[in-house]
Coordinates of C-alpha atoms in Angstrom, one line a residue:
M12 CA 96.3 -155.2 -190.8
N13 CA 96.3 -152.0 -188.9
L14 CA 94.3 -150.3 -191.7
S15 CA 91.6 -153.0 -191.6
I16 CA 91.3 -152.6 -187.8
L17 CA 90.9 -148.9 -188.1
I18 CA 88.1 -149.3 -190.7
L19 CA 86.3 -151.7 -188.4
I20 CA 86.5 -149.2 -185.5
V21 CA 85.1 -146.3 -187.5
M22 CA 82.2 -148.4 -188.8
S23 CA 81.3 -149.5 -185.3
L24 CA 81.1 -145.9 -184.2
V25 CA 79.0 -144.6 -187.1
S26 CA 76.3 -147.3 -187.2
P27 CA 74.8 -146.6 -183.7
S28 CA 74.6 -142.9 -184.4
S29 CA 72.5 -143.4 -187.5
A30 CA 70.1 -145.7 -185.6
A31 CA 69.8 -143.2 -182.8
H32 CA 69.0 -140.4 -185.3
A33 CA 66.3 -142.4 -186.9
D34 CA 64.7 -143.1 -183.5
Y35 CA 64.7 -139.3 -182.6
Q36 CA 62.9 -138.4 -185.9
D37 CA 60.2 -141.0 -185.2
L38 CA 59.8 -139.6 -181.6
K39 CA 59.5 -136.1 -182.9
N40 CA 56.9 -137.0 -185.5
D41 CA 54.9 -138.9 -182.9
F42 CA 55.0 -135.9 -180.6
E43 CA 53.9 -133.4 -183.2
T44 CA 51.0 -135.6 -184.5
Y45 CA 49.8 -136.6 -181.0
A46 CA 46.1 -136.1 -180.3
P47 CA 44.6 -136.6 -176.9
P48 CA 41.9 -139.3 -176.4
P49 CA 38.3 -138.2 -177.2
Y50 CA 37.3 -138.4 -173.5
F51 CA 39.9 -135.8 -172.6
E52 CA 38.9 -133.5 -175.5
S53 CA 35.2 -133.7 -174.4
R54 CA 36.2 -132.6 -170.9
T55 CA 38.4 -129.7 -172.0
R56 CA 36.6 -128.3 -175.1
S57 CA 33.3 -126.6 -175.1
A58 CA 30.6 -128.1 -177.3
P59 CA 30.0 -126.1 -180.5
V60 CA 27.1 -123.8 -180.4
P61 CA 24.7 -123.9 -183.3
A62 CA 23.9 -120.7 -185.1
D63 CA 20.3 -120.8 -184.0
A64 CA 21.0 -121.8 -180.4
E65 CA 19.0 -120.1 -177.7
L66 CA 20.1 -118.9 -174.3
P67 CA 19.6 -121.3 -171.4
Q68 CA 16.0 -120.8 -170.2
D69 CA 15.7 -118.7 -167.1
T70 CA 12.0 -118.7 -166.1
D71 CA 12.5 -115.9 -163.5
F72 CA 14.4 -113.7 -165.9
E73 CA 11.8 -114.3 -168.7
T74 CA 9.0 -113.6 -166.3
E75 CA 10.4 -110.2 -165.4
K76 CA 11.0 -109.4 -169.0
K77 CA 7.3 -110.2 -169.7
R78 CA 6.2 -107.9 -166.9
I79 CA 8.3 -105.1 -168.3
R80 CA 6.7 -105.6 -171.7
E81 CA 3.3 -105.5 -170.2
M82 CA 4.1 -102.3 -168.3
K83 CA 5.2 -100.7 -171.6
T84 CA 2.0 -101.7 -173.3
L85 CA -0.2 -100.3 -170.5
W86 CA 1.5 -96.9 -170.6
E87 CA 1.1 -96.8 -174.4
R88 CA -2.6 -97.5 -174.0
S89 CA -2.9 -94.7 -171.4
L90 CA -2.4 -92.2 -174.2
S91 CA -5.9 -93.0 -175.6
I92 CA -8.5 -90.5 -174.6
T93 CA -11.7 -92.1 -173.4
G94 CA -14.0 -91.5 -170.5
K95 CA -11.8 -93.4 -168.0
E96 CA -8.1 -92.8 -168.9
T97 CA -7.9 -89.0 -168.3
S98 CA -8.7 -88.2 -164.7
Y99 CA -9.2 -84.5 -165.2
V100 CA -11.9 -84.3 -167.9
R101 CA -14.2 -87.1 -169.1
I102 CA -15.5 -87.2 -172.6
H103 CA -18.5 -89.2 -173.7
S104 CA -17.6 -92.0 -176.1
A105 CA -20.2 -90.9 -178.7
R106 CA -18.9 -87.4 -178.7
L107 CA -15.4 -88.5 -179.0
K108 CA -16.2 -90.8 -181.9
K109 CA -17.9 -88.0 -183.7
L110 CA -15.1 -85.5 -183.2
R111 CA -12.1 -87.7 -183.6
P112 CA -11.8 -87.1 -187.4
A113 CA -11.3 -83.4 -186.6
A114 CA -8.1 -84.3 -184.7
S115 CA -6.0 -84.2 -187.9
D116 CA -8.3 -82.4 -190.3
D117 CA -8.4 -78.6 -189.9
K118 CA -11.4 -78.2 -192.2
L119 CA -13.5 -80.5 -190.1
A120 CA -12.5 -78.6 -186.9
I121 CA -13.2 -75.2 -188.5
A122 CA -16.6 -76.4 -189.7
R123 CA -17.4 -77.6 -186.2
V124 CA -16.5 -74.4 -184.3
R125 CA -18.2 -72.1 -186.9
R126 CA -21.5 -73.5 -185.8
K127 CA -22.9 -73.4 -182.2
F128 CA -20.6 -75.4 -180.0
S129 CA -20.9 -76.5 -176.4
L130 CA -18.2 -76.5 -173.7
A131 CA -18.0 -80.3 -174.0
D132 CA -17.3 -80.0 -177.7
L133 CA -14.5 -77.5 -177.1
E134 CA -12.9 -79.6 -174.4
A135 CA -12.9 -82.7 -176.7
L136 CA -11.4 -80.7 -179.6
V137 CA -8.7 -79.3 -177.3
L138 CA -7.7 -82.7 -176.0
L139 CA -7.5 -84.0 -179.6
R140 CA -5.7 -81.1 -181.3
N141 CA -3.7 -79.1 -178.7
P142 CA 0.0 -79.1 -179.6
G143 CA 1.2 -78.9 -176.0
I144 CA -0.8 -82.1 -175.2
R145 CA 0.6 -83.8 -178.2
A146 CA 4.2 -82.8 -177.2
E147 CA 3.8 -84.4 -173.8
E148 CA 2.2 -87.5 -175.3
N149 CA 5.2 -87.9 -177.5
R150 CA 7.5 -87.5 -174.5
L151 CA 5.6 -90.2 -172.8
R152 CA 6.0 -92.5 -175.8
A153 CA 9.7 -91.8 -175.7
A154 CA 9.9 -92.6 -172.0
A155 CA 8.0 -95.9 -172.6
E156 CA 10.7 -97.0 -175.0
T157 CA 13.0 -97.1 -172.0
F158 CA 11.4 -100.4 -170.9
S159 CA 12.9 -102.2 -173.9
Q160 CA 16.4 -101.0 -172.9
I161 CA 16.3 -102.4 -169.4
S162 CA 17.4 -105.9 -170.1
E163 CA 19.5 -105.3 -173.2
L164 CA 22.9 -105.2 -171.3
D165 CA 21.9 -108.2 -169.2
E166 CA 21.0 -110.1 -172.4
I167 CA 24.5 -109.3 -173.8
L168 CA 26.2 -110.5 -170.7
R169 CA 24.1 -113.6 -170.6
K170 CA 25.0 -114.4 -174.2
Y171 CA 28.7 -113.9 -173.4
T172 CA 28.6 -116.3 -170.5
A173 CA 26.6 -118.8 -172.4
Y174 CA 28.6 -118.9 -175.6
T175 CA 32.2 -118.3 -174.6
E176 CA 32.7 -119.9 -171.1
A177 CA 32.7 -123.5 -170.1
L178 CA 31.1 -125.3 -167.2
M179 CA 33.0 -126.3 -164.0
P180 CA 31.4 -129.6 -163.2
G181 CA 33.2 -129.9 -159.9
V182 CA 31.7 -126.8 -158.3
G183 CA 28.1 -126.5 -157.2
P184 CA 25.0 -128.0 -158.8
M185 CA 25.2 -128.2 -162.6
K186 CA 22.2 -126.0 -163.4
G187 CA 23.7 -124.2 -166.4
K188 CA 26.5 -121.9 -167.5
D189 CA 25.4 -118.6 -165.9
P190 CA 27.8 -117.3 -163.2
V191 CA 26.4 -116.5 -159.8
K192 CA 26.9 -112.8 -160.2
M193 CA 24.6 -112.9 -163.2
K194 CA 22.1 -115.3 -161.5
F195 CA 22.1 -113.4 -158.2
P196 CA 20.8 -110.8 -157.4
F197 CA 19.1 -111.2 -160.8
P198 CA 16.2 -111.3 -161.6
G199 CA 15.6 -109.1 -158.6
I200 CA 17.8 -106.4 -160.0
L201 CA 16.0 -106.6 -163.3
A202 CA 12.7 -106.2 -161.5
L203 CA 14.0 -103.2 -159.6
K204 CA 15.1 -101.7 -162.9
G205 CA 11.7 -102.2 -164.3
Q206 CA 10.1 -100.5 -161.3
I207 CA 12.5 -97.6 -161.5
V208 CA 11.6 -97.0 -165.2
N209 CA 7.9 -97.5 -164.4
Q210 CA 8.1 -94.8 -161.8
E211 CA 9.9 -92.5 -164.2
V212 CA 7.3 -93.1 -166.9
K213 CA 4.6 -92.5 -164.3
A214 CA 6.1 -89.1 -163.6
V215 CA 6.1 -88.3 -167.3
H216 CA 2.5 -89.5 -167.6
E217 CA 1.6 -86.9 -164.9
N218 CA 3.1 -84.3 -167.1
V219 CA 0.7 -85.3 -169.8
E220 CA -2.2 -84.9 -167.4
V221 CA -0.8 -81.5 -166.3
A222 CA -0.8 -80.4 -170.0
R223 CA -4.3 -81.7 -170.5
R224 CA -5.5 -80.0 -167.3
K225 CA -3.9 -76.6 -168.2
A226 CA -5.2 -76.7 -171.8
V227 CA -8.7 -77.6 -170.8
T228 CA -8.8 -75.0 -168.0
A229 CA -7.6 -72.3 -170.4
A230 CA -10.4 -73.4 -172.8
R231 CA -13.0 -73.3 -170.1
K232 CA -12.0 -69.8 -169.0
A233 CA -12.0 -68.6 -172.6
Y234 CA -15.4 -70.2 -173.2
W235 CA -17.0 -68.4 -170.3
N236 CA -15.3 -65.2 -171.1
L237 CA -16.6 -65.5 -174.6
V238 CA -20.1 -66.1 -173.2
F239 CA -19.8 -62.9 -171.1
V240 CA -18.5 -60.7 -173.9
R241 CA -21.2 -61.7 -176.3
K242 CA -23.8 -61.0 -173.7
S243 CA -22.2 -57.7 -172.8
R244 CA -22.2 -56.7 -176.4
K245 CA -25.9 -57.5 -176.6
I246 CA -26.8 -55.6 -173.4
T247 CA -24.6 -52.6 -174.2
G248 CA -26.2 -52.4 -177.7
E249 CA -29.7 -52.4 -176.2
T250 CA -28.7 -49.7 -173.7
L251 CA -27.2 -47.7 -176.5
K252 CA -30.5 -47.7 -178.3
H253 CA -32.2 -46.4 -175.2
F254 CA -29.7 -43.6 -174.8
R255 CA -30.1 -42.6 -178.5
Q256 CA -33.8 -42.4 -177.9
L257 CA -33.1 -40.4 -174.8
E258 CA -30.8 -38.1 -176.7
T259 CA -33.6 -37.6 -179.2
V260 CA -36.1 -36.8 -176.5
A261 CA -33.7 -34.4 -174.8
T262 CA -33.0 -32.6 -178.2
T263 CA -36.8 -32.3 -178.8
R264 CA -37.4 -30.9 -175.4
Y265 CA -34.5 -28.5 -175.7
K266 CA -35.9 -27.2 -179.0
S267 CA -39.3 -26.8 -177.2
G268 CA -37.6 -24.9 -174.4
T269 CA -38.6 -27.4 -171.7
T270 CA -35.0 -28.5 -170.8
S271 CA -31.5 -27.2 -170.9
F272 CA -28.8 -27.8 -173.5
Q273 CA -26.8 -29.5 -170.7
D274 CA -29.2 -32.5 -170.8
V275 CA -28.5 -32.9 -174.5
I276 CA -24.8 -32.9 -173.9
K277 CA -25.1 -35.5 -171.1
A278 CA -27.0 -37.8 -173.4
E279 CA -24.5 -37.3 -176.1
I280 CA -21.6 -38.1 -173.8
R281 CA -23.2 -41.3 -172.6
R282 CA -23.9 -42.4 -176.1
E283 CA -20.3 -41.8 -177.2
I284 CA -19.0 -43.8 -174.1
L285 CA -21.3 -46.7 -174.9
E286 CA -20.3 -46.7 -178.6
E287 CA -16.6 -46.9 -177.5
D288 CA -17.5 -49.6 -175.0
L289 CA -19.0 -51.6 -177.9
R290 CA -15.8 -51.3 -179.9
T291 CA -13.8 -52.4 -176.9
L292 CA -16.0 -55.4 -176.3
R293 CA -15.7 -56.3 -180.0
E294 CA -11.9 -56.4 -179.7
K295 CA -12.1 -58.4 -176.5
Q296 CA -14.2 -60.9 -178.3
R297 CA -11.6 -61.2 -181.0
N298 CA -8.9 -61.7 -178.5
I299 CA -10.8 -64.5 -176.7
E300 CA -11.5 -66.2 -180.1
A301 CA -7.8 -66.0 -180.9
K302 CA -7.0 -67.7 -177.6
I303 CA -9.5 -70.5 -178.5
L304 CA -8.0 -70.9 -181.9
E305 CA -4.6 -71.1 -180.4
L306 CA -5.7 -73.9 -178.1
L307 CA -7.2 -75.7 -181.1
N308 CA -4.2 -75.2 -183.3
L309 CA -6.3 -73.4 -185.9
P310 CA -5.3 -70.5 -188.2
P311 CA -6.1 -67.0 -187.0
G312 CA -9.2 -65.2 -188.4
V313 CA -11.6 -68.2 -188.2
Q314 CA -15.0 -67.0 -187.2
L315 CA -16.4 -68.9 -184.2
G316 CA -20.1 -69.7 -183.6
N317 CA -22.1 -68.8 -180.6
P318 CA -21.6 -70.8 -177.4
K319 CA -24.5 -73.1 -176.5
D320 CA -24.1 -73.1 -172.8
R321 CA -25.3 -69.9 -171.1
K322 CA -25.0 -70.8 -167.4
P323 CA -22.4 -73.0 -165.8
A324 CA -23.7 -76.1 -164.2
G325 CA -22.6 -77.7 -161.0
K326 CA -23.9 -78.2 -157.4
K327 CA -22.6 -76.7 -154.2
I328 CA -19.4 -78.4 -153.2
S329 CA -18.3 -79.1 -149.6
L330 CA -14.8 -77.7 -148.9
K331 CA -14.0 -80.4 -146.4
S332 CA -14.3 -83.1 -149.0
L333 CA -12.0 -81.4 -151.4
Y334 CA -8.8 -81.6 -149.3
P335 CA -8.3 -85.4 -149.4
L336 CA -9.5 -85.4 -153.0
A337 CA -6.8 -82.9 -154.0
R338 CA -4.1 -84.7 -152.1
E339 CA -5.0 -87.9 -154.0
N340 CA -5.6 -86.5 -157.5
R341 CA -3.5 -83.4 -158.0
Q342 CA -1.0 -84.2 -160.8
E343 CA 2.0 -82.4 -159.3
L344 CA 1.7 -84.3 -156.0
R345 CA 1.4 -87.6 -157.9
R346 CA 4.4 -86.7 -160.0
M347 CA 6.4 -86.0 -156.8
R348 CA 5.3 -89.3 -155.3
A349 CA 6.5 -91.1 -158.5
M350 CA 9.9 -89.5 -158.2
I351 CA 10.1 -90.5 -154.6
G352 CA 9.2 -94.1 -155.5
K353 CA 11.9 -94.0 -158.2
M354 CA 14.5 -92.8 -155.8
E355 CA 13.5 -95.4 -153.2
R356 CA 14.0 -98.2 -155.7
M357 CA 17.3 -96.8 -156.8
V358 CA 18.5 -96.9 -153.2
E359 CA 17.2 -100.5 -152.8
M360 CA 18.9 -101.6 -156.0
A361 CA 22.2 -100.0 -155.0
E362 CA 22.0 -101.7 -151.6
T363 CA 21.2 -105.0 -153.1
M364 CA 24.1 -104.8 -155.5
I365 CA 26.6 -103.8 -152.9
L366 CA 25.3 -105.8 -149.9
P367 CA 23.4 -108.7 -151.4
P368 CA 20.8 -110.3 -149.0
Y369 CA 20.7 -113.9 -147.8
T370 CA 21.6 -116.6 -150.3
L371 CA 21.3 -120.4 -150.3
N372 CA 25.0 -120.6 -151.4
L373 CA 24.2 -123.0 -154.2
S374 CA 27.2 -122.0 -156.3
L375 CA 29.9 -119.6 -155.3
Y376 CA 32.1 -119.9 -158.3
E377 CA 31.8 -118.7 -161.8
D378 CA 31.5 -121.0 -164.8
E379 CA 34.9 -120.1 -166.2
A380 CA 37.0 -122.2 -168.4
V381 CA 39.0 -125.2 -167.0
M382 CA 42.2 -124.2 -168.6
K383 CA 43.8 -121.9 -166.0
T384 CA 47.4 -123.2 -166.2
G385 CA 50.0 -123.7 -168.9
S386 CA 50.5 -121.8 -172.1
A387 CA 46.8 -122.2 -173.1
A388 CA 45.4 -120.8 -169.9
M389 CA 42.7 -118.1 -170.5
K390 CA 43.4 -116.3 -167.3
E391 CA 45.6 -116.6 -164.2
S392 CA 44.3 -118.8 -161.5
F393 CA 45.3 -116.3 -158.8
P394 CA 46.2 -112.6 -158.7
V395 CA 49.8 -111.9 -159.9
S396 CA 49.9 -108.2 -159.3
T397 CA 48.5 -105.5 -157.0
S398 CA 46.9 -102.5 -158.7
A399 CA 47.5 -99.0 -157.5
S400 CA 43.9 -98.6 -156.4
R401 CA 43.9 -101.9 -154.5
G402 CA 46.8 -102.1 -152.1
A403 CA 47.6 -104.6 -149.5
G404 CA 44.9 -104.9 -146.9
L405 CA 42.3 -103.0 -148.9
P406 CA 38.9 -104.5 -149.8
K407 CA 38.4 -106.2 -153.1
M408 CA 35.8 -103.6 -154.0
P409 CA 37.9 -100.5 -154.4
W410 CA 34.9 -98.3 -155.1
Y411 CA 32.8 -99.5 -152.1
G412 CA 33.4 -96.2 -150.2
T413 CA 32.3 -94.1 -153.2
Q414 CA 29.2 -96.1 -153.6
D415 CA 28.4 -95.9 -150.0
A416 CA 28.8 -92.1 -150.1
Y417 CA 26.6 -92.0 -153.1
L418 CA 23.9 -93.9 -151.2
R419 CA 24.1 -91.5 -148.3
Q420 CA 23.7 -88.6 -150.7
T421 CA 20.8 -90.3 -152.4
R422 CA 19.1 -91.0 -149.0
Q423 CA 19.4 -87.3 -148.1
K424 CA 17.9 -86.3 -151.4
L425 CA 15.1 -88.7 -150.8
R426 CA 14.4 -87.1 -147.4
A427 CA 14.4 -83.7 -149.1
L428 CA 11.9 -84.9 -151.7
R429 CA 9.6 -86.1 -149.0
E430 CA 9.7 -82.7 -147.3
D431 CA 9.0 -81.1 -150.6
L432 CA 6.0 -83.3 -151.0
R433 CA 4.7 -82.2 -147.5
R434 CA 5.1 -78.6 -148.5
A435 CA 3.4 -79.1 -151.8
E436 CA 0.4 -80.8 -150.0
A437 CA 0.1 -77.8 -147.7
M438 CA 0.3 -75.4 -150.7
T439 CA -2.4 -77.4 -152.5
A440 CA -4.7 -77.1 -149.5
T441 CA -4.3 -73.3 -149.7
M442 CA -4.9 -73.3 -153.4
V443 CA -8.1 -75.3 -152.9
R444 CA -9.3 -73.0 -150.2
N445 CA -8.8 -69.9 -152.3
A446 CA -10.4 -71.4 -155.4
W447 CA -13.4 -72.6 -153.4
S448 CA -13.7 -69.2 -151.8
E449 CA -13.8 -67.5 -155.3
L450 CA -16.5 -70.0 -156.4
D451 CA -18.6 -69.4 -153.3
R452 CA -18.3 -65.7 -153.8
A453 CA -19.3 -65.8 -157.4
R454 CA -22.3 -67.9 -156.5
R455 CA -23.4 -65.6 -153.8
E456 CA -23.0 -62.4 -155.8
A457 CA -24.7 -64.0 -158.8
A458 CA -27.7 -64.9 -156.6
L459 CA -27.7 -61.4 -155.2
Y460 CA -27.8 -59.7 -158.5
G461 CA -30.1 -62.2 -160.1
N462 CA -32.7 -62.4 -157.4
T463 CA -32.7 -58.9 -156.0
L464 CA -30.7 -56.1 -157.7
I465 CA -31.8 -56.8 -161.3
D466 CA -35.5 -56.3 -160.4
L467 CA -34.8 -53.2 -158.3
S468 CA -32.7 -51.5 -161.0
R469 CA -35.5 -52.3 -163.6
S470 CA -38.1 -50.8 -161.3
A471 CA -36.0 -47.7 -160.7
L472 CA -35.5 -47.3 -164.5
D473 CA -39.3 -47.6 -165.2
V474 CA -40.1 -45.0 -162.5
S475 CA -37.4 -42.6 -163.7
T476 CA -38.6 -42.9 -167.3
R477 CA -42.2 -42.2 -166.4
G478 CA -41.2 -39.3 -164.1
Y479 CA -39.1 -37.8 -166.8
E480 CA -41.9 -38.0 -169.3
S481 CA -44.2 -36.2 -166.8
G482 CA -41.5 -33.7 -165.9
T483 CA -41.2 -34.7 -162.3
V484 CA -37.7 -36.3 -162.6
S485 CA -34.6 -34.6 -163.8
F486 CA -32.6 -35.8 -166.8
A487 CA -29.6 -36.7 -164.6
D488 CA -31.8 -39.1 -162.6
V489 CA -32.9 -40.8 -165.8
T490 CA -29.4 -41.2 -167.1
G491 CA -28.3 -42.5 -163.7
S492 CA -31.1 -45.1 -163.8
Y493 CA -30.1 -46.3 -167.3
T494 CA -26.5 -46.5 -166.3
N495 CA -27.3 -48.4 -163.1
W496 CA -29.5 -50.8 -165.0
L497 CA -26.7 -51.4 -167.5
R498 CA -24.2 -52.0 -164.7
V499 CA -26.4 -54.4 -162.8
R500 CA -27.1 -56.5 -166.0
L501 CA -23.4 -56.6 -166.9
T502 CA -22.4 -57.5 -163.4
L503 CA -25.0 -60.3 -163.3
D504 CA -23.7 -61.9 -166.5
R505 CA -20.1 -61.3 -165.3
K506 CA -20.8 -63.2 -162.0
R507 CA -22.5 -66.0 -163.9
S508 CA -19.4 -66.4 -166.1
D509 CA -17.2 -66.1 -163.0
I510 CA -18.9 -69.2 -161.6
G511 CA -17.7 -71.2 -164.6
I512 CA -14.2 -69.7 -164.4
A513 CA -14.0 -70.3 -160.6
L514 CA -15.2 -73.8 -161.0
A515 CA -12.5 -74.4 -163.7
D516 CA -9.9 -73.0 -161.3
L517 CA -11.2 -75.2 -158.4
E518 CA -11.0 -78.3 -160.6
E519 CA -7.5 -77.4 -161.7
A520 CA -6.5 -77.0 -158.0
V521 CA -8.1 -80.4 -157.1
G522 CA -6.8 -82.1 -160.2
T523 CA -10.0 -83.9 -161.1
A524 CA -13.5 -83.3 -162.3
L525 CA -16.0 -82.4 -159.6
K526 CA -19.2 -82.9 -161.6

């Protein structure tokens, strides 16, 4: 009896435990296999992004990118040499088309300069072949590539915010996934970046113009020096023939006893001096030709033809009109203005990023993920610690003071650049005045020798020669007349070439062609 009662009691205790264990297993299985309703999943999970998905269209951003690409294209086109692009020297399109094959073919260039060549031909060949100009053009191409780098970082950030973060539908107008700090101050900041790079490329472009100006000026000076040396060799050779004849006459008269041996010695001395002058002029001509070959990037030893132009062209130029022309066109001044423009836009961009202007307050919150709580939260919903650089009471922008100091420093540098520009403008005015004075002096002296002194020296030589033949003029007077006639002729040609050289210096000081 007692045993049966004990068995019943034990069975009554074990049966509820087994049932409870079975219910717990079912509850555990249901919990592990639970899935939220589709509506909840659609609200908490970002939609899958297709592989070929594009960024949300931002018309302002795309417009600025298009403008940047257009600026790059314009700068690349500026490297072409036509009658309009280069401000310092203008080449006729027909001449440029004719000489362009010689830009990369040494044989064609050598064949062209071996014949008679004009100053315009030399200028065109220098612009096409000079290594210094090509180097600056390559630097300009490298600077133009900066345009494509402007929006790269912004594109990466926009892709990140579009592909990895979710939309907060409860905050602001639902216009897309871009956070406010990416939408504002963009695309204004992107536009400022484009303007900064544009100003920098503009400064590099002025370096190209400076290289062209210096190379063309050197070619012009070498050309007119070559004209003078060739004329000098011709004049000196003609005078040498006269002195040889004079030496023969003096020797004959000495043998006949009508003159002294001193006259023979004087004639021989003058002949030796002129022969040495001819050798010196020959070496000067080779030096000038070597300079031209250097500018054309041709091998040394190439024989050059005779220059076509004998007298420099150009009308009288008013000094008063040159000052504003130089302030506007001189490449160094334009380069400084470009650097000033670049720094002004850098200051504006920094001020915009630190202290943004007025906003309509459309959306003040970023489009971060909804999950900010629990074990699946992507980030804390509020700060949980204080960094060493951001203590209690300090602003949320710990580097604000540093940026403000940098802005003050940049503003001072900007003021310094503006003062440098004023100083450079004053120096340019002095350079223009000096170059114009040299040109005016060369014109006046060339007119004096060409209109007056050359005729007087020729008349004096004729009178001395006839007087010496008749025995009324001494040998010293005859040699003096020949020497004076030689000096006047050489000086006349020197002054005519100086007109071309002074005009080249004046155009270099002004920074543009004056013809």
